[in-house]
Amino acid sequence: MQSLSYRDYRDTRRFAALDGLRAVTVLGLIAHHFQAGKLQPLIGIGKITVFFVLSGFVITLLLLRTEDKSGSIKLRGFYLRRQFRLLPLYYTALAVYCVARFSVGDEWDRLREALPYYLVFLNEYSPTDPDITSFWHSWTLGYEQKFYLVWPLIFIALSRLAPKSRPWWTLGLAGACLALMPVTDGTPVHYFSLFLGCALAMFMHTEGTYRLVRPLTHPVASFAVLCGFAALHLWLPTIARNLGSERYAFVFYALGVAVLIVAIVNSGVGRWVLTRPPLLFIGERGYAMYLFHGIAGAAVMGLAPQWGGSPVRWLLICLVTVVFAEVAHRLVELPFADMGRRFNAWLDQRKAARANAPMPRQHAGEAPAPQPAEAA
């Protein structure tokens, strides 16, 4: 047993345990929204924080490896690929919610009131009351979508102005979000979590700073981190009560998630558990499951109200959500993601063809075209 070397980390193309972590999180989120009876004390709070830290880590890892491969970040290609993956599935889910809620008076009124916000990813500003069956849970995507638009620009600026110290600058941005929390409603904690994930990816990408986190990749240390994170997860409600706010507790949870990500990239108990095939299957469809679990839960509650907030109902909602997610993943998410890649490749080919096109040939006896100075 040994720690993960820097070279092995850089050579790893896919960190499957992150998909497993995403799966556990979305299953816990379903239980949080629809209750799971006696399992509820294990569910806790803070699942959204896991998504935010993961999103920051993954998007920055993608930017860093694209930069290594191509020498620079092509914003057009990055935005096209990202939005072709995210937007079609998002608007498909929104359309499904609208159709399903249209005939339900009060619920349709709430959704209709929030619809202008949902259409332009201002979900977190929606004036409606929280209602999971009316797409309210999409508020997190409002934060993430705006972050996905702005962060690549910040990344490029840091890469040009402070390439060696950009991990520390990114950590500073996370700290700035913390500084804003006392003078706001606390929502900057979500951007703190995103920037923390970004900073972690940068620290792990550079050999000098990777040494700071490498000890956590040792299987023994990884197991200790796993136990510590489980304790943090169970005690988080108590921490929130003592601090007087869940959002301040989420700061500690985000830090715990960042340490957990480091611990599960190498072999160990945590990685083994999180890479079981069912969890990988769910994790790969995590975005679709997050979008559709509200409508799946509404369907189960309508068809089987007798189970109430029980583990059986939670399990049934999870199964129905998997069905929704699988259909959406195959019919919408994958085809449009492929379309985005092909469209970007076509644009690259078209640009290359124009750049390599021969200059117009000058016919014999034809005077050369005047230069700007001569034409004047």
mmCIF file of N, CA and C in Angstrom, residues 9-76:
data_model
loop_
_atom_site.group_PDB
_atom_site.id
_atom_site.type_symbol
_atom_site.label_atom_id
_atom_site.label_comp_id
_atom_site.label_asym_id
_atom_site.label_seq_id
_atom_site.Cartn_x
_atom_site.Cartn_y
_atom_site.Cartn_z
ATOM 1 N N TYR A 9 -1.235 10.134 -10.714
ATOM 2 C CA TYR A 9 -2.421 10.996 -10.655
ATOM 3 C C TYR A 9 -2.655 11.675 -11.999
ATOM 4 N N ARG A 10 -1.579 12.218 -12.576
ATOM 5 C CA ARG A 10 -1.728 12.923 -13.851
ATOM 6 C C ARG A 10 -2.084 11.972 -14.984
ATOM 7 N N ASP A 11 -1.642 10.718 -14.885
ATOM 8 C CA ASP A 11 -1.928 9.751 -15.949
ATOM 9 C C ASP A 11 -3.331 9.154 -15.845
ATOM 10 N N THR A 12 -3.994 9.339 -14.718
ATOM 11 C CA THR A 12 -5.345 8.792 -14.550
ATOM 12 C C THR A 12 -6.331 9.622 -15.354
ATOM 13 N N ARG A 13 -7.012 8.975 -16.281
ATOM 14 C CA ARG A 13 -7.925 9.700 -17.172
ATOM 15 C C ARG A 13 -9.302 9.897 -16.538
ATOM 16 N N ARG A 14 -9.710 8.968 -15.722
ATOM 17 C CA ARG A 14 -11.043 9.066 -15.119
ATOM 18 C C ARG A 14 -10.984 8.650 -13.657
ATOM 19 N N PHE A 15 -11.557 9.461 -12.807
ATOM 20 C CA PHE A 15 -11.641 9.143 -11.386
ATOM 21 C C PHE A 15 -13.048 8.635 -11.109
ATOM 22 N N ALA A 16 -13.205 7.322 -11.239
ATOM 23 C CA ALA A 16 -14.539 6.724 -11.160
ATOM 24 C C ALA A 16 -15.186 6.939 -9.800
ATOM 25 N N ALA A 17 -14.380 7.032 -8.748
ATOM 26 C CA ALA A 17 -14.950 7.208 -7.412
ATOM 27 C C ALA A 17 -15.752 8.497 -7.304
ATOM 28 N N LEU A 18 -15.425 9.488 -8.129
ATOM 29 C CA LEU A 18 -16.188 10.736 -8.094
ATOM 30 C C LEU A 18 -17.608 10.516 -8.601
ATOM 31 N N ASP A 19 -17.768 9.621 -9.585
ATOM 32 C CA ASP A 19 -19.120 9.263 -10.028
ATOM 33 C C ASP A 19 -19.878 8.568 -8.902
ATOM 34 N N GLY A 20 -19.177 7.693 -8.178
ATOM 35 C CA GLY A 20 -19.815 7.021 -7.052
ATOM 36 C C GLY A 20 -20.220 7.991 -5.962
ATOM 37 N N LEU A 21 -19.365 8.977 -5.687
ATOM 38 C CA LEU A 21 -19.702 9.994 -4.695
ATOM 39 C C LEU A 21 -20.912 10.799 -5.146
ATOM 40 N N ARG A 22 -20.968 11.093 -6.431
ATOM 41 C CA ARG A 22 -22.132 11.809 -6.976
ATOM 42 C C ARG A 22 -23.404 10.976 -6.808
ATOM 43 N N ALA A 23 -23.286 9.665 -7.009
ATOM 44 C CA ALA A 23 -24.446 8.781 -6.874
ATOM 45 C C ALA A 23 -24.952 8.750 -5.435
ATOM 46 N N VAL A 24 -24.041 8.569 -4.483
ATOM 47 C CA VAL A 24 -24.440 8.542 -3.075
ATOM 48 C C VAL A 24 -25.115 9.860 -2.696
ATOM 49 N N THR A 25 -24.592 10.947 -3.230
ATOM 50 C CA THR A 25 -25.146 12.263 -2.905
ATOM 51 C C THR A 25 -26.553 12.438 -3.452
ATOM 52 N N VAL A 26 -26.773 12.032 -4.700
ATOM 53 C CA VAL A 26 -28.107 12.226 -5.279
ATOM 54 C C VAL A 26 -29.125 11.305 -4.612
ATOM 55 N N LEU A 27 -28.715 10.102 -4.226
ATOM 56 C CA LEU A 27 -29.625 9.212 -3.495
ATOM 57 C C LEU A 27 -29.974 9.802 -2.125
ATOM 58 N N GLY A 28 -28.984 10.396 -1.479
ATOM 59 C CA GLY A 28 -29.249 11.058 -0.204
ATOM 60 C C GLY A 28 -30.139 12.273 -0.365
ATOM 61 N N LEU A 29 -29.965 12.977 -1.467
ATOM 62 C CA LEU A 29 -30.787 14.158 -1.721
ATOM 63 C C LEU A 29 -32.253 13.774 -1.920
ATOM 64 N N ILE A 30 -32.490 12.669 -2.607
ATOM 65 C CA ILE A 30 -33.865 12.190 -2.786
ATOM 66 C C ILE A 30 -34.485 11.871 -1.432
ATOM 67 N N ALA A 31 -33.704 11.238 -0.566
ATOM 68 C CA ALA A 31 -34.207 10.935 0.778
ATOM 69 C C ALA A 31 -34.476 12.212 1.564
ATOM 70 N N HIS A 32 -33.628 13.204 1.387
ATOM 71 C CA HIS A 32 -33.815 14.479 2.087
ATOM 72 C C HIS A 32 -35.108 15.161 1.648
ATOM 73 N N HIS A 33 -35.403 15.099 0.355
ATOM 74 C CA HIS A 33 -36.586 15.781 -0.172
ATOM 75 C C HIS A 33 -37.882 15.025 0.084
ATOM 76 N N PHE A 34 -37.814 13.703 0.127
ATOM 77 C CA PHE A 34 -39.044 12.912 0.230
ATOM 78 C C PHE A 34 -39.123 12.064 1.495
ATOM 79 N N GLN A 35 -38.125 12.180 2.370
ATOM 80 C CA GLN A 35 -38.096 11.454 3.640
ATOM 81 C C GLN A 35 -37.885 9.947 3.421
ATOM 82 N N ALA A 36 -37.154 9.354 4.346
ATOM 83 C CA ALA A 36 -36.855 7.925 4.246
ATOM 84 C C ALA A 36 -37.058 7.227 5.578
ATOM 85 N N GLY A 37 -38.006 7.717 6.362
ATOM 86 C CA GLY A 37 -38.354 7.043 7.606
ATOM 87 C C GLY A 37 -37.188 6.923 8.566
ATOM 88 N N LYS A 38 -36.926 5.704 9.018
ATOM 89 C CA LYS A 38 -35.885 5.449 10.015
ATOM 90 C C LYS A 38 -34.479 5.736 9.483
ATOM 91 N N LEU A 39 -34.333 5.817 8.165
ATOM 92 C CA LEU A 39 -33.021 6.118 7.594
ATOM 93 C C LEU A 39 -32.696 7.605 7.657
ATOM 94 N N GLN A 40 -33.690 8.431 7.972
ATOM 95 C CA GLN A 40 -33.520 9.876 7.868
ATOM 96 C C GLN A 40 -32.358 10.429 8.691
ATOM 97 N N PRO A 41 -32.119 9.948 9.928
ATOM 98 C CA PRO A 41 -30.978 10.487 10.685
ATOM 99 C C PRO A 41 -29.637 10.281 9.984
ATOM 100 N N LEU A 42 -29.543 9.252 9.145
ATOM 101 C CA LEU A 42 -28.291 9.009 8.421
ATOM 102 C C LEU A 42 -28.134 9.935 7.222
ATOM 103 N N ILE A 43 -29.249 10.497 6.751
ATOM 104 C CA ILE A 43 -29.214 11.322 5.540
ATOM 105 C C ILE A 43 -28.560 12.659 5.818
ATOM 106 N N GLY A 44 -28.936 13.286 6.929
ATOM 107 C CA GLY A 44 -28.319 14.543 7.318
ATOM 108 C C GLY A 44 -28.641 15.682 6.373
ATOM 109 N N ILE A 45 -27.726 16.668 6.342
ATOM 110 C CA ILE A 45 -27.889 17.845 5.495
ATOM 111 C C ILE A 45 -26.594 18.054 4.720
ATOM 112 N N GLY A 46 -26.615 18.991 3.789
ATOM 113 C CA GLY A 46 -25.374 19.382 3.122
ATOM 114 C C GLY A 46 -25.064 18.691 1.813
ATOM 115 N N LYS A 47 -26.027 17.893 1.282
ATOM 116 C CA LYS A 47 -25.732 17.173 0.037
ATOM 117 C C LYS A 47 -25.373 18.106 -1.112
ATOM 118 N N ILE A 48 -26.041 19.254 -1.180
ATOM 119 C CA ILE A 48 -25.782 20.196 -2.266
ATOM 120 C C ILE A 48 -24.331 20.674 -2.237
ATOM 121 N N THR A 49 -23.767 20.795 -1.045
ATOM 122 C CA THR A 49 -22.374 21.222 -0.925
ATOM 123 C C THR A 49 -21.442 20.245 -1.625
ATOM 124 N N VAL A 50 -21.751 18.962 -1.557
ATOM 125 C CA VAL A 50 -20.942 17.960 -2.260
ATOM 126 C C VAL A 50 -20.964 18.237 -3.755
ATOM 127 N N PHE A 51 -22.141 18.517 -4.302
ATOM 128 C CA PHE A 51 -22.251 18.801 -5.732
ATOM 129 C C PHE A 51 -21.426 20.023 -6.115
ATOM 130 N N PHE A 52 -21.476 21.064 -5.294
ATOM 131 C CA PHE A 52 -20.752 22.287 -5.629
ATOM 132 C C PHE A 52 -19.241 22.053 -5.633
ATOM 133 N N VAL A 53 -18.713 21.403 -4.609
ATOM 134 C CA VAL A 53 -17.266 21.152 -4.562
ATOM 135 C C VAL A 53 -16.857 20.245 -5.718
ATOM 136 N N LEU A 54 -17.641 19.209 -5.979
ATOM 137 C CA LEU A 54 -17.353 18.315 -7.099
ATOM 138 C C LEU A 54 -17.360 19.061 -8.425
ATOM 139 N N SER A 55 -18.344 19.929 -8.618
ATOM 140 C CA SER A 55 -18.448 20.669 -9.878
ATOM 141 C C SER A 55 -17.235 21.556 -10.087
ATOM 142 N N GLY A 56 -16.825 22.277 -9.042
ATOM 143 C CA GLY A 56 -15.645 23.121 -9.168
ATOM 144 C C GLY A 56 -14.400 22.313 -9.476
ATOM 145 N N PHE A 57 -14.254 21.168 -8.817
ATOM 146 C CA PHE A 57 -13.086 20.315 -9.047
ATOM 147 C C PHE A 57 -13.066 19.773 -10.473
ATOM 148 N N VAL A 58 -14.191 19.241 -10.932
ATOM 149 C CA VAL A 58 -14.233 18.583 -12.242
ATOM 150 C C VAL A 58 -14.059 19.586 -13.376
ATOM 151 N N ILE A 59 -14.724 20.735 -13.305
ATOM 152 C CA ILE A 59 -14.621 21.704 -14.392
ATOM 153 C C ILE A 59 -13.199 22.255 -14.483
ATOM 154 N N THR A 60 -12.546 22.446 -13.340
ATOM 155 C CA THR A 60 -11.177 22.961 -13.361
ATOM 156 C C THR A 60 -10.203 21.893 -13.831
ATOM 157 N N LEU A 61 -10.421 20.654 -13.437
ATOM 158 C CA LEU A 61 -9.591 19.558 -13.930
ATOM 159 C C LEU A 61 -9.681 19.472 -15.452
ATOM 160 N N LEU A 62 -10.885 19.649 -15.984
ATOM 161 C CA LEU A 62 -11.075 19.639 -17.432
ATOM 162 C C LEU A 62 -10.328 20.792 -18.091
ATOM 163 N N LEU A 63 -10.407 21.977 -17.517
ATOM 164 C CA LEU A 63 -9.698 23.133 -18.067
ATOM 165 C C LEU A 63 -8.188 22.926 -18.018
ATOM 166 N N LEU A 64 -7.685 22.408 -16.919
ATOM 167 C CA LEU A 64 -6.245 22.201 -16.770
ATOM 168 C C LEU A 64 -5.716 21.182 -17.768
ATOM 169 N N ARG A 65 -6.432 20.100 -17.950
ATOM 170 C CA ARG A 65 -5.957 19.061 -18.867
ATOM 171 C C ARG A 65 -6.128 19.486 -20.317
ATOM 172 N N THR A 66 -7.134 20.289 -20.601
ATOM 173 C CA THR A 66 -7.262 20.854 -21.946
ATOM 174 C C THR A 66 -6.112 21.807 -22.223
ATOM 175 N N GLU A 67 -5.747 22.600 -21.234
ATOM 176 C CA GLU A 67 -4.624 23.524 -21.364
ATOM 177 C C GLU A 67 -3.329 22.763 -21.614
ATOM 178 N N ASP A 68 -3.113 21.664 -20.901
ATOM 179 C CA ASP A 68 -1.912 20.854 -21.106
ATOM 180 C C ASP A 68 -1.866 20.264 -22.508
ATOM 181 N N LYS A 69 -3.014 19.822 -22.990
ATOM 182 C CA LYS A 69 -3.075 19.142 -24.280
ATOM 183 C C LYS A 69 -2.956 20.111 -25.448
ATOM 184 N N SER A 70 -3.631 21.252 -25.350
ATOM 185 C CA SER A 70 -3.711 22.177 -26.484
ATOM 186 C C SER A 70 -2.838 23.411 -26.325
ATOM 187 N N GLY A 71 -2.334 23.641 -25.130
ATOM 188 C CA GLY A 71 -1.513 24.824 -24.901
ATOM 189 C C GLY A 71 -2.317 26.050 -24.505
ATOM 190 N N SER A 72 -3.618 26.002 -24.685
ATOM 191 C CA SER A 72 -4.481 27.129 -24.333
ATOM 192 C C SER A 72 -5.917 26.636 -24.212
ATOM 193 N N ILE A 73 -6.788 27.507 -23.721
ATOM 194 C CA ILE A 73 -8.204 27.190 -23.592
ATOM 195 C C ILE A 73 -8.963 27.887 -24.713
ATOM 196 N N LYS A 74 -9.653 27.117 -25.523
ATOM 197 C CA LYS A 74 -10.503 27.684 -26.565
ATOM 198 C C LYS A 74 -11.914 27.813 -25.996
ATOM 199 N N LEU A 75 -12.274 29.049 -25.698
ATOM 200 C CA LEU A 75 -13.542 29.278 -25.018
ATOM 201 C C LEU A 75 -14.735 28.804 -25.831
ATOM 202 N N ARG A 76 -14.675 29.022 -27.140
ATOM 203 C CA ARG A 76 -15.820 28.614 -27.958
ATOM 204 C C ARG A 76 -16.075 27.120 -27.823
#
